[in-house]
mmCIF file of C-alpha atoms in Angstrom:
data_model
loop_
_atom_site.group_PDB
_atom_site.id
_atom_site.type_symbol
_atom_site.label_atom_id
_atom_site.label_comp_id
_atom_site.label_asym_id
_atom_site.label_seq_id
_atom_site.Cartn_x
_atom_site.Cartn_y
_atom_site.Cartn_z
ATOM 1 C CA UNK A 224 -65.137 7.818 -22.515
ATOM 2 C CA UNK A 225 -62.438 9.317 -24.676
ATOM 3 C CA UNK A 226 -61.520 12.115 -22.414
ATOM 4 C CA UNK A 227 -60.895 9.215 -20.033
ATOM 5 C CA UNK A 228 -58.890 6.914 -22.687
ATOM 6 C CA UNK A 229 -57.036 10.291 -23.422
ATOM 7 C CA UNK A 230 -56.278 11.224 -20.003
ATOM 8 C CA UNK A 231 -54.770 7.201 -18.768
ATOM 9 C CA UNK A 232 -52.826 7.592 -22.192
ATOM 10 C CA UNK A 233 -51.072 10.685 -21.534
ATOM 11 C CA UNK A 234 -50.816 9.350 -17.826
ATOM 12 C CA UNK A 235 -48.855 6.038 -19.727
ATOM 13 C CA UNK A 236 -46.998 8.671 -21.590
ATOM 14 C CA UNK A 237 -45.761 10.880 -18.719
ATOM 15 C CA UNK A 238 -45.044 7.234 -16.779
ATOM 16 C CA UNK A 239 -42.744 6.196 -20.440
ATOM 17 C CA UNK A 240 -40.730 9.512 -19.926
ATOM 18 C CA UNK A 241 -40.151 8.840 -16.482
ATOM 19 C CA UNK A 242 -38.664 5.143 -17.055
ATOM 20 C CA UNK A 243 -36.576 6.943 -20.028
ATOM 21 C CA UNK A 244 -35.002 9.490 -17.876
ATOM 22 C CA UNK A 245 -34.001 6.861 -15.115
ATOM 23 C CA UNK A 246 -32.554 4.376 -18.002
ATOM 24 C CA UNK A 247 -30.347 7.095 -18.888
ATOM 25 C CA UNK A 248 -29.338 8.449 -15.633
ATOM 26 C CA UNK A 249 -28.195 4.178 -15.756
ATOM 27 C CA UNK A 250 -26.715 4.128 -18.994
ATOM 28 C CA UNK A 251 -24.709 7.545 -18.216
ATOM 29 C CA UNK A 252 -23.400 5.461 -15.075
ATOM 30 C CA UNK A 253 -24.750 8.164 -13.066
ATOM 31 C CA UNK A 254 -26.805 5.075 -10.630
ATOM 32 C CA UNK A 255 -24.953 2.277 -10.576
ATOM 33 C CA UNK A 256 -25.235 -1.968 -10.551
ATOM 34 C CA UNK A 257 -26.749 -2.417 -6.874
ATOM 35 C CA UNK A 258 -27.128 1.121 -6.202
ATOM 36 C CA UNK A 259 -30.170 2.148 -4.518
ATOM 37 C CA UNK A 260 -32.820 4.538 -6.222
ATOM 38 C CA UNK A 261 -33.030 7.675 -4.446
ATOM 39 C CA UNK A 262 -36.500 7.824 -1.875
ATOM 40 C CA UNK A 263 -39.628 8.390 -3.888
ATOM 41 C CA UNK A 264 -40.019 12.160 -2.771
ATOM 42 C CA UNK A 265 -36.413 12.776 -4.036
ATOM 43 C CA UNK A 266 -37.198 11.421 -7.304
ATOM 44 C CA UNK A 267 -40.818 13.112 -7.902
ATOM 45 C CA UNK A 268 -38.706 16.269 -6.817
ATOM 46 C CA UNK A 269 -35.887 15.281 -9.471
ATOM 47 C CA UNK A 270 -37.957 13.926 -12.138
ATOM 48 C CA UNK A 271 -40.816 16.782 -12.062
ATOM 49 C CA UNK A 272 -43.684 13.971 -11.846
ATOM 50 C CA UNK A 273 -46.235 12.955 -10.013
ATOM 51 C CA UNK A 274 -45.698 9.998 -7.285
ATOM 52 C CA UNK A 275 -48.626 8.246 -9.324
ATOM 53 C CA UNK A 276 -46.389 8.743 -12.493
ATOM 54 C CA UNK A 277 -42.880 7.784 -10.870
ATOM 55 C CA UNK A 278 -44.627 4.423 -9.507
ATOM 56 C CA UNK A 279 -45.818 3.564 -12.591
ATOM 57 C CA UNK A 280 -42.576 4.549 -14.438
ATOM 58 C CA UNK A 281 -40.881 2.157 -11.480
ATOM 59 C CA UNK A 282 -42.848 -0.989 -12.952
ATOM 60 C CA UNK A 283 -42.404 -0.251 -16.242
ATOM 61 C CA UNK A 284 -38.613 -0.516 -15.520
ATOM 62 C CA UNK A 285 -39.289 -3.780 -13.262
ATOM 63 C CA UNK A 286 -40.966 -5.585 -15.869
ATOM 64 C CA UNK A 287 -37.809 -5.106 -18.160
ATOM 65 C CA UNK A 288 -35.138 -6.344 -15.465
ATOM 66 C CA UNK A 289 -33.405 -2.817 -14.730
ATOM 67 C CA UNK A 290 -34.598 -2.282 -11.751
ATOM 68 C CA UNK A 291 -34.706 -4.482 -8.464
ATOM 69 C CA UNK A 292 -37.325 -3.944 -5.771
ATOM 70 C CA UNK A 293 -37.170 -5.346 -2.573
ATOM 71 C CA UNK A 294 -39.948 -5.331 0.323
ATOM 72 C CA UNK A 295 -38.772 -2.595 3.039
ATOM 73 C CA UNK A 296 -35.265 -2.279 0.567
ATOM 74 C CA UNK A 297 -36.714 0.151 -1.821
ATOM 75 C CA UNK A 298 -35.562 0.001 -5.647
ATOM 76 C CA UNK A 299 -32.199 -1.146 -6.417
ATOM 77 C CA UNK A 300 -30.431 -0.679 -9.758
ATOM 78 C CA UNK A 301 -30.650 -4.583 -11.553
ATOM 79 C CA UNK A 302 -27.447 -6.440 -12.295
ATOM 80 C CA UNK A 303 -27.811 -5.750 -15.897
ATOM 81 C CA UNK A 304 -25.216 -8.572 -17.256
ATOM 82 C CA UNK A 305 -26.375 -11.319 -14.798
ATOM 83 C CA UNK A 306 -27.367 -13.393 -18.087
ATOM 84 C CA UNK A 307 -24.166 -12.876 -19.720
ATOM 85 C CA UNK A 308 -21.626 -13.548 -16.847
ATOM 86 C CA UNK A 309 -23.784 -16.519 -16.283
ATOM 87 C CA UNK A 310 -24.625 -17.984 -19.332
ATOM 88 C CA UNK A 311 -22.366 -21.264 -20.870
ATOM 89 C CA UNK A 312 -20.471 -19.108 -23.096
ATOM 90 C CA UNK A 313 -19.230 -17.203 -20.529
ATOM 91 C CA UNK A 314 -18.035 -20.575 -18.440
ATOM 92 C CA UNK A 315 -16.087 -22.021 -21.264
ATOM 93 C CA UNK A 316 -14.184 -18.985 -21.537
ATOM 94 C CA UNK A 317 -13.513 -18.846 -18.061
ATOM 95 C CA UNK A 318 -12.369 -22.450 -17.486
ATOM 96 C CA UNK A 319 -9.589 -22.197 -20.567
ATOM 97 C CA UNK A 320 -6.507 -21.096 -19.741
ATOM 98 C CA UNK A 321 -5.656 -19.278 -23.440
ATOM 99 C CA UNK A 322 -8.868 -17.218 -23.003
ATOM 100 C CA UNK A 323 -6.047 -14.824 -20.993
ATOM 101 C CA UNK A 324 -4.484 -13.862 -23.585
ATOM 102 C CA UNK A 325 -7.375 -13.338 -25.919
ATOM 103 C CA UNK A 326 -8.919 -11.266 -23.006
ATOM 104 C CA UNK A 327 -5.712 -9.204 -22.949
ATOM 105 C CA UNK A 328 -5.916 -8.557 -26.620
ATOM 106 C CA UNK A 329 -9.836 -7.378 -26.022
ATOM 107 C CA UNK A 330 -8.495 -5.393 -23.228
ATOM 108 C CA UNK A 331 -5.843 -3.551 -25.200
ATOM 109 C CA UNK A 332 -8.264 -2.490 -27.662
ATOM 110 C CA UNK A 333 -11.179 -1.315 -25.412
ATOM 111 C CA UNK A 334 -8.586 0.109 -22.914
ATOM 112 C CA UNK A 335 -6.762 1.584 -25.101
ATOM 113 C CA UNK A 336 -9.501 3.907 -26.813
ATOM 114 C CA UNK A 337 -11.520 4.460 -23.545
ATOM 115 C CA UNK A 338 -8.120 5.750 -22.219
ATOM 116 C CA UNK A 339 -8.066 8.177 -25.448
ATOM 117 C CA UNK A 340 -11.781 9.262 -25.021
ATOM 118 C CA UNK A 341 -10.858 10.069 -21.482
ATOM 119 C CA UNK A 342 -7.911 11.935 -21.588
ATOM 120 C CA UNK A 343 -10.621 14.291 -24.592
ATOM 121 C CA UNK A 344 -13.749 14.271 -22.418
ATOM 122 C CA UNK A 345 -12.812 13.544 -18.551
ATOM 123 C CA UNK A 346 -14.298 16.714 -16.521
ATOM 124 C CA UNK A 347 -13.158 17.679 -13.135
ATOM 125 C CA UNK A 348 -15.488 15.285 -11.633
ATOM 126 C CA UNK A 349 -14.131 11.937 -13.702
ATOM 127 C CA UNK A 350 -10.464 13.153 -12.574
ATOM 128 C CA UNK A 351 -11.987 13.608 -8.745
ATOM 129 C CA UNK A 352 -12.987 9.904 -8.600
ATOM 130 C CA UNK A 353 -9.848 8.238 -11.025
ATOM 131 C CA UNK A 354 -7.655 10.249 -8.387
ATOM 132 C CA UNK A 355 -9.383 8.462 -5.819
ATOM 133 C CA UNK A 356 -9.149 4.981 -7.389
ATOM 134 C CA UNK A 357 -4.929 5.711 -8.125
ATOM 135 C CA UNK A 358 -4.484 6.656 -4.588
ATOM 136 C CA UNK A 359 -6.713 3.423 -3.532
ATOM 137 C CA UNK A 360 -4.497 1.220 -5.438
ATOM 138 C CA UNK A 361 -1.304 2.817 -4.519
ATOM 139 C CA UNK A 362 -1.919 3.191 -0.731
ATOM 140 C CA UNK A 363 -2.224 -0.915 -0.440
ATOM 141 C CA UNK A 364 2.127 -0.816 -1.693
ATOM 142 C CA UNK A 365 2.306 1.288 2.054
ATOM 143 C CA UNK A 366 0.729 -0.809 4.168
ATOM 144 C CA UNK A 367 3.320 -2.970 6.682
ATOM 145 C CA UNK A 368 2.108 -6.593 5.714
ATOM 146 C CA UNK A 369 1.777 -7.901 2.073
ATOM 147 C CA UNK A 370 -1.664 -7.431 1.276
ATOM 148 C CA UNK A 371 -3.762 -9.971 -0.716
ATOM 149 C CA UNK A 372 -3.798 -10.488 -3.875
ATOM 150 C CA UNK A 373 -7.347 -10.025 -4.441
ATOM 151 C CA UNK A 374 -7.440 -6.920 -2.996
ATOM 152 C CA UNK A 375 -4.902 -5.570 -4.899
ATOM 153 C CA UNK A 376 -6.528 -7.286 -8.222
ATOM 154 C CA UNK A 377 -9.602 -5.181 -7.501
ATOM 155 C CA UNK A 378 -8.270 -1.875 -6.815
ATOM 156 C CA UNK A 379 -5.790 -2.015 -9.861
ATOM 157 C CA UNK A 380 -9.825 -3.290 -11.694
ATOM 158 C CA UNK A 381 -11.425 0.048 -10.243
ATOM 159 C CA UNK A 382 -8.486 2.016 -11.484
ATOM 160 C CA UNK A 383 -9.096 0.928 -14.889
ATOM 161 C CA UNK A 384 -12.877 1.066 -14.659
ATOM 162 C CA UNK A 385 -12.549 4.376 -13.431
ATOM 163 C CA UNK A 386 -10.477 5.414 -16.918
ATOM 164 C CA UNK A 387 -13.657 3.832 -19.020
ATOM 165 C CA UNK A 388 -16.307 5.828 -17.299
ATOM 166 C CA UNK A 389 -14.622 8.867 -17.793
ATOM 167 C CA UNK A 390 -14.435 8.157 -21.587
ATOM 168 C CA UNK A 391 -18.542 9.039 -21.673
ATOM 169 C CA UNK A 392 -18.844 6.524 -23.708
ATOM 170 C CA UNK A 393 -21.870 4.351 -22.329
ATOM 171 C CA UNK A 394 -21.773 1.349 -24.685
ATOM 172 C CA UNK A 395 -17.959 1.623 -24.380
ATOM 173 C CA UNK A 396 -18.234 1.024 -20.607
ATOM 174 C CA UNK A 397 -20.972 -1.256 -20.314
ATOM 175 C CA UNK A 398 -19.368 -3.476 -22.941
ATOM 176 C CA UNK A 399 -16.008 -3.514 -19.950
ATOM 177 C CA UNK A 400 -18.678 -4.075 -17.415
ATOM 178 C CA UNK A 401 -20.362 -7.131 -18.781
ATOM 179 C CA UNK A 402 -16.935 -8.583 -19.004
ATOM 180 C CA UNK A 403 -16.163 -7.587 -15.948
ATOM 181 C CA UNK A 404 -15.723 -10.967 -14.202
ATOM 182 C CA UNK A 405 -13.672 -12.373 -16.925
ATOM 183 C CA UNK A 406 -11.461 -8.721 -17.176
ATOM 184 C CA UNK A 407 -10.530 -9.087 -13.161
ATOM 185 C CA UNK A 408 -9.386 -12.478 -14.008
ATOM 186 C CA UNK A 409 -6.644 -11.149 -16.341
ATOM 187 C CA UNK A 410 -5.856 -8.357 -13.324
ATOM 188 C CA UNK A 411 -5.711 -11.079 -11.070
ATOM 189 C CA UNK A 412 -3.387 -13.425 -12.472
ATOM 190 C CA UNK A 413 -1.281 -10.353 -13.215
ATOM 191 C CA UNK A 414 -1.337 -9.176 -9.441
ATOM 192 C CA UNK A 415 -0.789 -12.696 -8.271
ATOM 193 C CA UNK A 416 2.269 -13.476 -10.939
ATOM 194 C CA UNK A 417 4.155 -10.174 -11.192
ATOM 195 C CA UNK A 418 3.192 -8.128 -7.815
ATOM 196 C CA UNK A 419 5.535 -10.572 -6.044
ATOM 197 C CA UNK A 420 8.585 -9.731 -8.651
ATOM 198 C CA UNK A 421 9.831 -6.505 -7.742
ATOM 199 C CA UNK A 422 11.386 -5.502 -11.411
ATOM 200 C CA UNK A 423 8.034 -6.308 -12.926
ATOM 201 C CA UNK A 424 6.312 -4.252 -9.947
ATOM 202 C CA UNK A 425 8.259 -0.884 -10.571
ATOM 203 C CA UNK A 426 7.101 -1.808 -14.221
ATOM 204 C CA UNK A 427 3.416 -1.812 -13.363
ATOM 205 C CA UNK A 428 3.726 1.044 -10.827
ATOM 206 C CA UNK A 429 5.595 3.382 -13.709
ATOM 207 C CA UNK A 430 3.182 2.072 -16.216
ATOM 208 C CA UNK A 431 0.279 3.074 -14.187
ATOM 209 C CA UNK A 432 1.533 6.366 -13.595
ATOM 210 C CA UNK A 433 2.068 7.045 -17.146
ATOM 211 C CA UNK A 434 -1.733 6.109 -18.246
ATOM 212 C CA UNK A 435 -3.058 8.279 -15.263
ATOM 213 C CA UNK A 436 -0.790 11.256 -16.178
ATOM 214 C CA UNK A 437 -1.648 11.416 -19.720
ATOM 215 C CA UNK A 438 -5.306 10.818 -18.606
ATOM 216 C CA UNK A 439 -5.292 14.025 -16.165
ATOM 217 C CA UNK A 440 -3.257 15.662 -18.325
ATOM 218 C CA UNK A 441 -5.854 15.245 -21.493
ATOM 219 C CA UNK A 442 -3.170 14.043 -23.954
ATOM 220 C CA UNK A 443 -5.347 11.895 -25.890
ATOM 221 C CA UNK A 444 -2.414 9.901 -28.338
ATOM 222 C CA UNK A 445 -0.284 9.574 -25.480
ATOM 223 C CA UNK A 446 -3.179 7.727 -22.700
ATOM 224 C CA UNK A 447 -3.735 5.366 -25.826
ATOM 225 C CA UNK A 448 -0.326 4.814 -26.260
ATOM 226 C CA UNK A 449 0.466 4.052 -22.412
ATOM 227 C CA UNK A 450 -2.648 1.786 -22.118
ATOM 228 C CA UNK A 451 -2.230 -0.609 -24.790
ATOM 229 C CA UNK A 452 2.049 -0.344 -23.966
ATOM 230 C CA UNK A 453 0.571 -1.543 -20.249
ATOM 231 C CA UNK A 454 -1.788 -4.528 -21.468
ATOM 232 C CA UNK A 455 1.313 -5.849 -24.171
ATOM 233 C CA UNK A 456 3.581 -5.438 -21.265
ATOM 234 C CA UNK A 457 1.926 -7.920 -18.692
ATOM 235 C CA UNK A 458 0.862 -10.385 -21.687
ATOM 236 C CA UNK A 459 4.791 -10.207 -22.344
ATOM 237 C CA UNK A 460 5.380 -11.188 -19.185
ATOM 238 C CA UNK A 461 3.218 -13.459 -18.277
ATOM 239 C CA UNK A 462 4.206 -15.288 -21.481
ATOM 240 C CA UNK A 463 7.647 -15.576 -20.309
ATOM 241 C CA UNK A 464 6.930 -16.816 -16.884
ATOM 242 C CA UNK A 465 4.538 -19.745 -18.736
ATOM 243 C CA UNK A 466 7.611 -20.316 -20.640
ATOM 244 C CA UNK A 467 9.617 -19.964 -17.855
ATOM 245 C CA UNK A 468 7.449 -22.583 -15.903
ATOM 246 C CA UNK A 469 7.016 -25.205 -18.858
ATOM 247 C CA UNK A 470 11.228 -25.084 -19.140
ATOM 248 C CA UNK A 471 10.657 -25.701 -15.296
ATOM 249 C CA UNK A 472 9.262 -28.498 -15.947
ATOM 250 C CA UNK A 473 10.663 -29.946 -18.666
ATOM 251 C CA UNK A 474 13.971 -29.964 -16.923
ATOM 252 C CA UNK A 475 12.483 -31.636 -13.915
ATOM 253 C CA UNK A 476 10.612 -34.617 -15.849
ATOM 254 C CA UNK A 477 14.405 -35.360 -17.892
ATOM 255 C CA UNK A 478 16.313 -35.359 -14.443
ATOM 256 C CA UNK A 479 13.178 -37.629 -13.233
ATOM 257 C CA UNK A 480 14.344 -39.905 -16.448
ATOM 258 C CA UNK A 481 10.667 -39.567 -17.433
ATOM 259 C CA UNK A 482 11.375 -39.111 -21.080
#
């Protein structure tokens, strides 16, 4: 009896290291939200386990919400900040119209140091895939018709994202990520007030390639520097358009003879 109670607890054991290794290769943003788990033979290859081991190690990580299965899908990476992006909190702050600016002040900070980590730690890799997401963005400014806003919103997002991951900081970048819905609200409502204006465009566009320069270029001070300059920039702006808009308005209502 206890050579069989031994041999099912080193069997739980093996099946706890195999759950471990796949939470990192998550946390380390190696699989992503959504992404599909590799086939079962890749992963016993990978992992150096037994399929028994990796199926167990599979439920373990279903029964705490990191991993999706699906019948005839396979495994899917869960949506790990489903609770927060849904919860009430997370509403109020995304029906106020102030919570902008307060996101832009959380996104100078963060920004600003995952910029710093990644100009120190990006590797060849990281600069691979932020190239990719600069070129993304920019190639939407050559295209012959004006291209919506959303789309723009989202690749200037991926840009960004693609700075934080390269900072190798995991609770850095999953702390972006579970704001991530609220975060591409402040890119949107720069894309969809600025974009249009071309001074504040060439702005943007110079202020982008500063951040990504200093990033590839690992000068640390300076991709701080250019990050947080970016994020006070657009809140600048933005401010003056509100202001802008409320003097709008003001003007109107007294030529109205509604005061």
């Amino acid at each position: 009896m206890s050579g069989e109670g031994g041999g099912a607890q080193k069997g739980r054991r093996i099946a706890d290291q195999v759950a471990e290794r796949i939470e990192r290769l998550i946390v380390d943003g190696v699989l992503k939200k959504g992404q599909a788990l590799p086939s079962e033979r890749r992963l016993v290859e990978k992992l150096g386990c037994s399929r028994s081991a990796l199926r167990e190690g599979l439920r373990i990580l279903r029964g705490r919400g990191i991993i999706d299965t699906e019948q005839g899908r396979g495994s899917f990476v869960a949506d790990l900040n489903r609770a927060t992006d849904a919860s009430p909190l997370m509403h109020l702050f995304s029906s106020q119209s102030r919570t902008l600016y307060d996101l832009l002040e959380v996104r100078s900070l963060l920004e600003g140091e995952s910029a710093r980590l990644a100009a120190l730690r990006a590797t060849d890799a990281d600069l691979i895939l932020l190239k990719r997401r600069y070129e993304e963005m920019l190639a939407l400014d050559d295209e012959p018709q004006p291209s919506d806003p959303r789309e723009h919103a989202r690749r200037d997002h991926a840009f960004h994202l693609a700075i934080s991951e390269a900072s190798h900081n995991p609770i850095l970048v999953h702390t972006l990520q579970s704001l991530s819905e609220l975060m591409l609200s402040t890119v949107f409502a720069s894309v969809n007030n600025l974009y249009h204006r071309p001074l504040q465009k060439r702005q943007i566009d110079r202020q982008h390639a500063r951040l990504y320069n200093a990033v590839c270029e690992h000068q640390p001070s300076q991709a701080q520097r250019a990050a947080r300059d970016h994020i006070h920039s657009l809140r600048d702006s933005l401010k003056e358009i509100e202001q802008e808009e409320q003097r709008l308005v003001r003007a109107t209502m007294r030529l109205e003879g509604w005061n």
